[in-house]
Coordinates of N, CA, C and O in Angstrom, one line a residue:
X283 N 83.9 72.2 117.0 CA 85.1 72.7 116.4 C 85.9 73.6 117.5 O 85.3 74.1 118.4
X284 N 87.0 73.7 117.3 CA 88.2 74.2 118.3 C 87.6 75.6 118.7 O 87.3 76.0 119.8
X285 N 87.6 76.3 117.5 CA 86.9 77.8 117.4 C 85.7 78.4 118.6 O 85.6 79.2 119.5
X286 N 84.7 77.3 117.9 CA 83.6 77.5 119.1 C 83.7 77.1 120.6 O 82.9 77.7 121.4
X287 N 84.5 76.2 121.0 CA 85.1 75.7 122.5 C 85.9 77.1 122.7 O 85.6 77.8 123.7
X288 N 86.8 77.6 121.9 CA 87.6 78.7 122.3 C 86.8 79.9 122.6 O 87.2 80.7 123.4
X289 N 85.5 80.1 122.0 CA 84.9 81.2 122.7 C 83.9 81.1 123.7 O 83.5 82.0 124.5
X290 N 83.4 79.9 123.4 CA 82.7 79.1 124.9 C 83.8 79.5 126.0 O 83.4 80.3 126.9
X291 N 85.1 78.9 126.2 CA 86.1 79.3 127.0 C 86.7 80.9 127.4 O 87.4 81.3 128.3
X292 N 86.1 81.5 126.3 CA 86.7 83.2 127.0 C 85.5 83.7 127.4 O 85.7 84.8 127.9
X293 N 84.0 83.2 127.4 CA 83.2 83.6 127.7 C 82.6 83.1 129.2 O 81.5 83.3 129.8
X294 N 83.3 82.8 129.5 CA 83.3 81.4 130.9 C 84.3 82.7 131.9 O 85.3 83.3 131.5
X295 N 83.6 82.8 133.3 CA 84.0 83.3 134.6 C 85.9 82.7 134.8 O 86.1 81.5 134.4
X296 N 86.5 83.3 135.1 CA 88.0 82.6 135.1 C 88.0 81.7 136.6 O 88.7 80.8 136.9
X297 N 87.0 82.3 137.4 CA 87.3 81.7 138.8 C 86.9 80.7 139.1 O 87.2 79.9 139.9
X298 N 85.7 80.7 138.0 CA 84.5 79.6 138.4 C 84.1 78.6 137.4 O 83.6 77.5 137.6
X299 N 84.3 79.5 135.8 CA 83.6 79.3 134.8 C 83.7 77.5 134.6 O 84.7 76.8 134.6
X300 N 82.3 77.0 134.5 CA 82.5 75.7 134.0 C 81.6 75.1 133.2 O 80.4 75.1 133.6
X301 N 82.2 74.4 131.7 CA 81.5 73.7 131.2 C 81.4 72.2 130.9 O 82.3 71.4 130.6
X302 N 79.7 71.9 131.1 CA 79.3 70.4 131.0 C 78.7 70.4 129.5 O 78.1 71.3 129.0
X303 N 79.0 69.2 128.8 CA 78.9 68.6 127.9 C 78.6 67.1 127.6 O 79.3 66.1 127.7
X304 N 77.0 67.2 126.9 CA 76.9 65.9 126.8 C 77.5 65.2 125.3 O 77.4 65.6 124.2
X305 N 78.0 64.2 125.6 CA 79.4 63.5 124.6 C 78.0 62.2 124.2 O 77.9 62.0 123.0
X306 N 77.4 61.6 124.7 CA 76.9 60.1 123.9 C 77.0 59.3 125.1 O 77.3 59.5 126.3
X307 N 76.6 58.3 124.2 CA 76.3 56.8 125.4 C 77.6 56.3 126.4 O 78.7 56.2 126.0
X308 N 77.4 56.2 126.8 CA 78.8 55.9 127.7 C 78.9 54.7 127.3 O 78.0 54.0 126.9
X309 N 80.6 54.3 127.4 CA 81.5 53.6 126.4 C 81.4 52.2 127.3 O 81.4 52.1 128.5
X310 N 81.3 51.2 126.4 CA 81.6 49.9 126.9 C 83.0 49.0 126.2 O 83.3 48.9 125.0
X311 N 83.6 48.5 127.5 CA 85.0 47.8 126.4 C 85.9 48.8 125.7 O 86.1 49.9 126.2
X312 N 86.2 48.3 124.7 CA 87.5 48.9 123.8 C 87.1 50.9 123.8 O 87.8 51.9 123.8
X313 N 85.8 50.6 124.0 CA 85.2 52.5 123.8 C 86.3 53.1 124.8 O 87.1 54.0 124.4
X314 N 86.3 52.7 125.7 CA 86.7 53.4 127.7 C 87.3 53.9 126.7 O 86.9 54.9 126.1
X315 N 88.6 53.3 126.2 CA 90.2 53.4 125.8 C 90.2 55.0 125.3 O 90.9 55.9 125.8
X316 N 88.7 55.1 124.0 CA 88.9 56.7 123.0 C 87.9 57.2 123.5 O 87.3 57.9 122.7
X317 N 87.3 57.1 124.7 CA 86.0 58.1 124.4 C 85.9 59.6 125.1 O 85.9 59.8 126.3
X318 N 85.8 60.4 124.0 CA 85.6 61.6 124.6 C 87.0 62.3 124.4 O 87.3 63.5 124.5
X319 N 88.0 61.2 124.0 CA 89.6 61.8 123.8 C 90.0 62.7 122.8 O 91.2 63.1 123.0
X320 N 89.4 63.0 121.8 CA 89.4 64.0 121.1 C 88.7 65.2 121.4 O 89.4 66.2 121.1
X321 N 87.7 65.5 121.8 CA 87.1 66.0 122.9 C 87.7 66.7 124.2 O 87.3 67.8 124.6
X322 N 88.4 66.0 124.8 CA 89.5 66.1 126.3 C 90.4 67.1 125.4 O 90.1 68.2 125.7
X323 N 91.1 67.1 124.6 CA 92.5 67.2 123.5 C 91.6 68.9 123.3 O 91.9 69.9 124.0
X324 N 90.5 69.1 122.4 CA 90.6 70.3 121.9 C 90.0 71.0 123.7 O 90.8 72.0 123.8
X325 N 89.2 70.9 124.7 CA 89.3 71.6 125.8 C 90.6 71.8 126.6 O 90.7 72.6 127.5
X326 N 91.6 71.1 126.1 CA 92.7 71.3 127.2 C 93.5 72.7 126.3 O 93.9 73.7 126.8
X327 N 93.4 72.0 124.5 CA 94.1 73.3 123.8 C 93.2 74.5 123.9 O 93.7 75.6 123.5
X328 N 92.1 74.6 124.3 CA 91.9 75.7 124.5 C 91.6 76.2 125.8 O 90.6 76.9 126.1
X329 N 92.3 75.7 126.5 CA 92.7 76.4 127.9 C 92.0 75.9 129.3 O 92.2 76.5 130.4
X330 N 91.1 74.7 129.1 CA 90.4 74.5 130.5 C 91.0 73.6 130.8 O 91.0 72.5 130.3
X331 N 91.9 74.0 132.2 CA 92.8 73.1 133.6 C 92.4 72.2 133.9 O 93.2 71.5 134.5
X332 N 90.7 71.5 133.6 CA 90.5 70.4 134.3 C 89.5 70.1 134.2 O 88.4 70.7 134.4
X333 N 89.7 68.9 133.5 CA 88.6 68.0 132.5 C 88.1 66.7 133.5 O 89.0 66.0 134.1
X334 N 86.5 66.4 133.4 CA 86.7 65.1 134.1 C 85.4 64.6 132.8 O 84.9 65.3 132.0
X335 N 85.2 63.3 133.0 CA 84.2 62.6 132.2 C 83.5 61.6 133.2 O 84.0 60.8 133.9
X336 N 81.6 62.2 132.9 CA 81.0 61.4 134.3 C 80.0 60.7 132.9 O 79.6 61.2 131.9
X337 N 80.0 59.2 133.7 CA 79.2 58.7 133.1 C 77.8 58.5 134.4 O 77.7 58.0 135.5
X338 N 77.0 59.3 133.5 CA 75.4 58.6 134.1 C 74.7 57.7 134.1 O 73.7 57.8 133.4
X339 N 74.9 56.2 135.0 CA 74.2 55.1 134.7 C 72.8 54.6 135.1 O 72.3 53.6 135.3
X340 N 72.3 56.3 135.3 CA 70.9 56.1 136.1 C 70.2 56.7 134.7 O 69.0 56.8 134.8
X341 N 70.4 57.0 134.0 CA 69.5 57.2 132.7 C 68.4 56.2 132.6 O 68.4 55.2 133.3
X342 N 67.3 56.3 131.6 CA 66.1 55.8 131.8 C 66.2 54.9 130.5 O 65.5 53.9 130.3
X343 N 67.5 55.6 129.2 CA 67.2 54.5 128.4 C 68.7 54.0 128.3 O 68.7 52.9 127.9
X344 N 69.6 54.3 128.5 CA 71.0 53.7 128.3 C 72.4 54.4 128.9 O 72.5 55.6 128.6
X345 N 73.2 54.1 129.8 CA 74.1 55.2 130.6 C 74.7 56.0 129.7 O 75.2 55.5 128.7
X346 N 74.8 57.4 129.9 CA 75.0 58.3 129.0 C 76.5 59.3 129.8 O 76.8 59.4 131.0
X347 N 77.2 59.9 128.6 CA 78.3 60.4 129.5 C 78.5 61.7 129.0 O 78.4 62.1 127.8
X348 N 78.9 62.4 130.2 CA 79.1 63.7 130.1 C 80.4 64.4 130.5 O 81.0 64.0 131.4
X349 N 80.9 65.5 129.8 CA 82.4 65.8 130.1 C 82.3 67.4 130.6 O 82.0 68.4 130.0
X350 N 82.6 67.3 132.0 CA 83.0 68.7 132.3 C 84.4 69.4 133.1 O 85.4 68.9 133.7
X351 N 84.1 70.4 132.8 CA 85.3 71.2 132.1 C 85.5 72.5 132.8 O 84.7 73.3 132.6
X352 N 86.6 72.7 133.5 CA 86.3 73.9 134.5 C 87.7 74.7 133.5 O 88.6 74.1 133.0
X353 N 87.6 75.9 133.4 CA 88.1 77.0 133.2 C 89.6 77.7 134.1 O 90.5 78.4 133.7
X354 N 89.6 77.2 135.2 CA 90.5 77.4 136.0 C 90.5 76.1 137.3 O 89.5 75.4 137.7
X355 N 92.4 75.9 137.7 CA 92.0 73.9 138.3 C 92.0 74.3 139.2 O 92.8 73.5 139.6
X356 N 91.8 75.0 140.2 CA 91.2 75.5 141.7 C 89.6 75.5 141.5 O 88.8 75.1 142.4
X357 N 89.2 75.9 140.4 CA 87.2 75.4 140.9 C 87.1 74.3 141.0 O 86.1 74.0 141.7
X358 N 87.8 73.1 140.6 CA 87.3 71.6 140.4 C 87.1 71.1 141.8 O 86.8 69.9 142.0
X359 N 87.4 72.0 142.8 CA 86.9 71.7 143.8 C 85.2 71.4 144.4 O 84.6 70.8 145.3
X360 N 84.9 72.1 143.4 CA 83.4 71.9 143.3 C 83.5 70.6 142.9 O 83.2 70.0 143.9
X361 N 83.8 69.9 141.9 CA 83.4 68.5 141.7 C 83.3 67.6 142.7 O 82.5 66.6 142.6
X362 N 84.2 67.7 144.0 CA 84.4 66.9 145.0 C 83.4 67.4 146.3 O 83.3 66.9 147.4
X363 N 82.8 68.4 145.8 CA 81.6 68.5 147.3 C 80.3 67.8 147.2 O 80.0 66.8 146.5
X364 N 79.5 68.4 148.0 CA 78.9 67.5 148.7 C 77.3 67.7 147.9 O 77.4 68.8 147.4
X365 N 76.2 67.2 147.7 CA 75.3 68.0 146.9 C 74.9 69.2 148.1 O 74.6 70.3 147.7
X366 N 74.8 68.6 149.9 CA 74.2 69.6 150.2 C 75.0 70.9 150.4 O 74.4 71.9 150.8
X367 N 76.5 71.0 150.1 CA 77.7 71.7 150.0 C 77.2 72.9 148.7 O 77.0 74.1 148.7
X368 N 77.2 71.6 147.7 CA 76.2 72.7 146.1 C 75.6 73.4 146.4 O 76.0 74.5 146.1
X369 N 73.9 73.0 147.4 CA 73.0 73.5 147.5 C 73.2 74.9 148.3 O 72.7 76.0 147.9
X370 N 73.6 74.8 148.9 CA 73.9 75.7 150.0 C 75.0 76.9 149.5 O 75.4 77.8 150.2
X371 N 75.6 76.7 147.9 CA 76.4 77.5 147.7 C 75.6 78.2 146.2 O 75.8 79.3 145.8
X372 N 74.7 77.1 145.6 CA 73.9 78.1 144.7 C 72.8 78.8 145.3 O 72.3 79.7 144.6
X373 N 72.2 78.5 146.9 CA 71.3 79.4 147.5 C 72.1 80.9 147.5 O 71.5 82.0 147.3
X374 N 73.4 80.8 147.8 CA 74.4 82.1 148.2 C 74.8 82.5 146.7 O 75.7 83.3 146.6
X375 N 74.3 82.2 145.6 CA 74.9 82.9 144.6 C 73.6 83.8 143.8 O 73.7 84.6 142.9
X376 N 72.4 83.4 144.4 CA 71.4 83.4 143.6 C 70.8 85.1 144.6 O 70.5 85.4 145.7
X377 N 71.0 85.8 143.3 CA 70.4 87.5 143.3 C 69.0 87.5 144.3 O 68.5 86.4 144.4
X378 N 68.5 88.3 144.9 CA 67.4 88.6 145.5 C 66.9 89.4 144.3 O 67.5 89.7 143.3
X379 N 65.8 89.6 144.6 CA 64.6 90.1 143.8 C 64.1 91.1 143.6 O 63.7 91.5 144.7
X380 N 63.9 92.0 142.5 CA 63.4 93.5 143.2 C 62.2 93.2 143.9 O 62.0 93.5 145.1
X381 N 61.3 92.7 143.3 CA 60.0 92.2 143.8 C 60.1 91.8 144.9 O 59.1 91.5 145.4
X382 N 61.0 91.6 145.6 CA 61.1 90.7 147.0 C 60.7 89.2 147.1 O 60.9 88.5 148.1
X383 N 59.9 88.7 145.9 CA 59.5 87.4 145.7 C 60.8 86.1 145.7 O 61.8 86.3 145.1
X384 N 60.6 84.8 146.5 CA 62.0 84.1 146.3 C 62.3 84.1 144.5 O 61.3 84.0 143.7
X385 N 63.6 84.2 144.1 CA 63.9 83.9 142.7 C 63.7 82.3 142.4 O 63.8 81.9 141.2
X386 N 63.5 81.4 143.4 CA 63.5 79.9 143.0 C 62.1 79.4 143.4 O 61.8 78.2 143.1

Protein backbone atom coordinates (compact mmCIF):
# COMPACT_ATOMS: atom_id res chain seq x y z
CA UNK A 1 0.00 0.00 0.00
CA UNK A 2 1.05 3.62 -0.91
CA UNK A 3 1.14 4.55 2.88
CA UNK A 4 3.64 1.97 3.88
CA UNK A 5 6.19 2.67 0.69
CA UNK A 6 5.61 6.43 1.89
CA UNK A 7 7.16 5.73 5.19
CA UNK A 8 9.62 3.17 3.99
CA UNK A 9 10.63 6.35 1.77
CA UNK A 10 10.94 9.00 4.61
CA UNK A 11 12.76 6.56 6.56
CA UNK A 12 15.47 5.95 3.81
CA UNK A 13 18.98 8.16 3.99
CA UNK A 14 18.15 11.05 1.19
CA UNK A 15 21.73 10.65 -0.19
CA UNK A 16 21.89 7.09 -0.38
CA UNK A 17 18.69 5.57 0.92
CA UNK A 18 17.79 2.54 -1.19
CA UNK A 19 15.16 0.15 -1.51
CA UNK A 20 15.18 -3.57 -2.95
CA UNK A 21 12.10 -5.47 -3.27
CA UNK A 22 11.29 -8.84 -4.19
CA UNK A 23 8.08 -8.56 -6.75
CA UNK A 24 7.76 -12.61 -8.03
CA UNK A 25 8.83 -14.76 -10.74
CA UNK A 26 10.20 -12.88 -13.46
CA UNK A 27 7.79 -12.27 -16.33
CA UNK A 28 7.74 -14.23 -19.54
CA UNK A 29 5.97 -12.78 -22.90
CA UNK A 30 2.89 -10.59 -22.50
CA UNK A 31 4.10 -10.32 -18.45
CA UNK A 32 7.45 -7.98 -19.55
CA UNK A 33 4.62 -5.50 -20.81
CA UNK A 34 2.80 -5.12 -16.75
CA UNK A 35 5.21 -6.42 -14.48
CA UNK A 36 6.01 -4.63 -11.52
CA UNK A 37 4.08 -1.47 -13.23
CA UNK A 38 1.91 -0.81 -10.63
CA UNK A 39 4.55 -1.17 -8.29
CA UNK A 40 7.11 1.27 -10.42
CA UNK A 41 3.76 3.95 -10.29
CA UNK A 42 3.22 3.85 -6.37
CA UNK A 43 7.43 4.26 -5.75
CA UNK A 44 7.78 6.99 -8.14
CA UNK A 45 4.41 8.78 -6.32
CA UNK A 46 6.00 8.52 -3.38
CA UNK A 47 9.14 10.05 -4.24
CA UNK A 48 11.93 7.55 -5.31
CA UNK A 49 13.96 9.22 -8.54
CA UNK A 50 15.00 5.94 -9.70
CA UNK A 51 13.46 2.70 -10.13
CA UNK A 52 15.14 -0.24 -11.97
CA UNK A 53 13.77 -3.91 -12.17
CA UNK A 54 16.54 -6.82 -12.06
CA UNK A 55 15.49 -10.02 -12.96
CA UNK A 56 17.62 -12.95 -11.37
CA UNK A 57 17.99 -15.84 -13.76
CA UNK A 58 20.42 -17.67 -11.56
CA UNK A 59 17.76 -18.76 -9.04
CA UNK A 60 17.81 -22.41 -8.14
CA UNK A 61 14.02 -22.83 -8.76
CA UNK A 62 12.67 -20.27 -11.37
CA UNK A 63 14.23 -16.56 -12.38
CA UNK A 64 12.88 -14.30 -9.97
CA UNK A 65 12.59 -10.36 -10.08
CA UNK A 66 13.44 -7.75 -8.07
CA UNK A 67 12.72 -3.91 -8.03
CA UNK A 68 15.04 -1.44 -6.64
CA UNK A 69 14.58 1.90 -5.74
CA UNK A 70 16.88 4.58 -4.81
CA UNK A 71 15.55 7.66 -2.84
CA UNK A 72 17.58 10.30 -4.56
CA UNK A 73 18.82 9.81 -8.78
CA UNK A 74 22.49 10.61 -8.08
CA UNK A 75 22.82 7.27 -5.86
CA UNK A 76 21.84 5.13 -8.82
CA UNK A 77 25.19 5.37 -9.53
CA UNK A 78 25.81 2.66 -7.38
CA UNK A 79 23.75 0.35 -9.69
CA UNK A 80 26.37 0.84 -12.41
CA UNK A 81 29.61 -0.13 -10.33
CA UNK A 82 31.54 -2.64 -10.14
CA UNK A 83 31.02 -5.56 -7.35
CA UNK A 84 34.69 -4.97 -6.35
CA UNK A 85 33.76 -1.03 -6.46
CA UNK A 86 30.69 -2.26 -3.83
CA UNK A 87 33.09 -4.10 -1.85
CA UNK A 88 35.48 -1.69 -1.31
CA UNK A 89 32.75 0.94 -0.47
CA UNK A 90 30.77 -1.24 2.16
CA UNK A 91 34.39 -2.10 3.83
CA UNK A 92 34.53 2.08 4.08
CA UNK A 93 31.11 2.29 5.53
CA UNK A 94 31.28 -0.38 8.02
CA UNK A 95 31.85 1.17 11.97
CA UNK A 96 34.96 -0.21 13.76
CA UNK A 97 34.42 -1.97 16.90
CA UNK A 98 34.70 -1.03 20.49
CA UNK A 99 36.02 -4.44 21.00
CA UNK A 100 38.55 -3.83 18.26
CA UNK A 101 37.26 -7.28 16.84
CA UNK A 102 36.64 -7.08 12.74
CA UNK A 103 32.69 -6.24 12.57
CA UNK A 104 32.52 -8.74 9.51
Amino acid sequence: DAEFIRDIHDSLDEDGGILVAHVGRAPTGRELVDHASHFKEILEETGFESIHVFDDEKSIFSPLSYVVAFVDYDARTYWYQSAAEIELRLHQLIHEMRSNKPAL
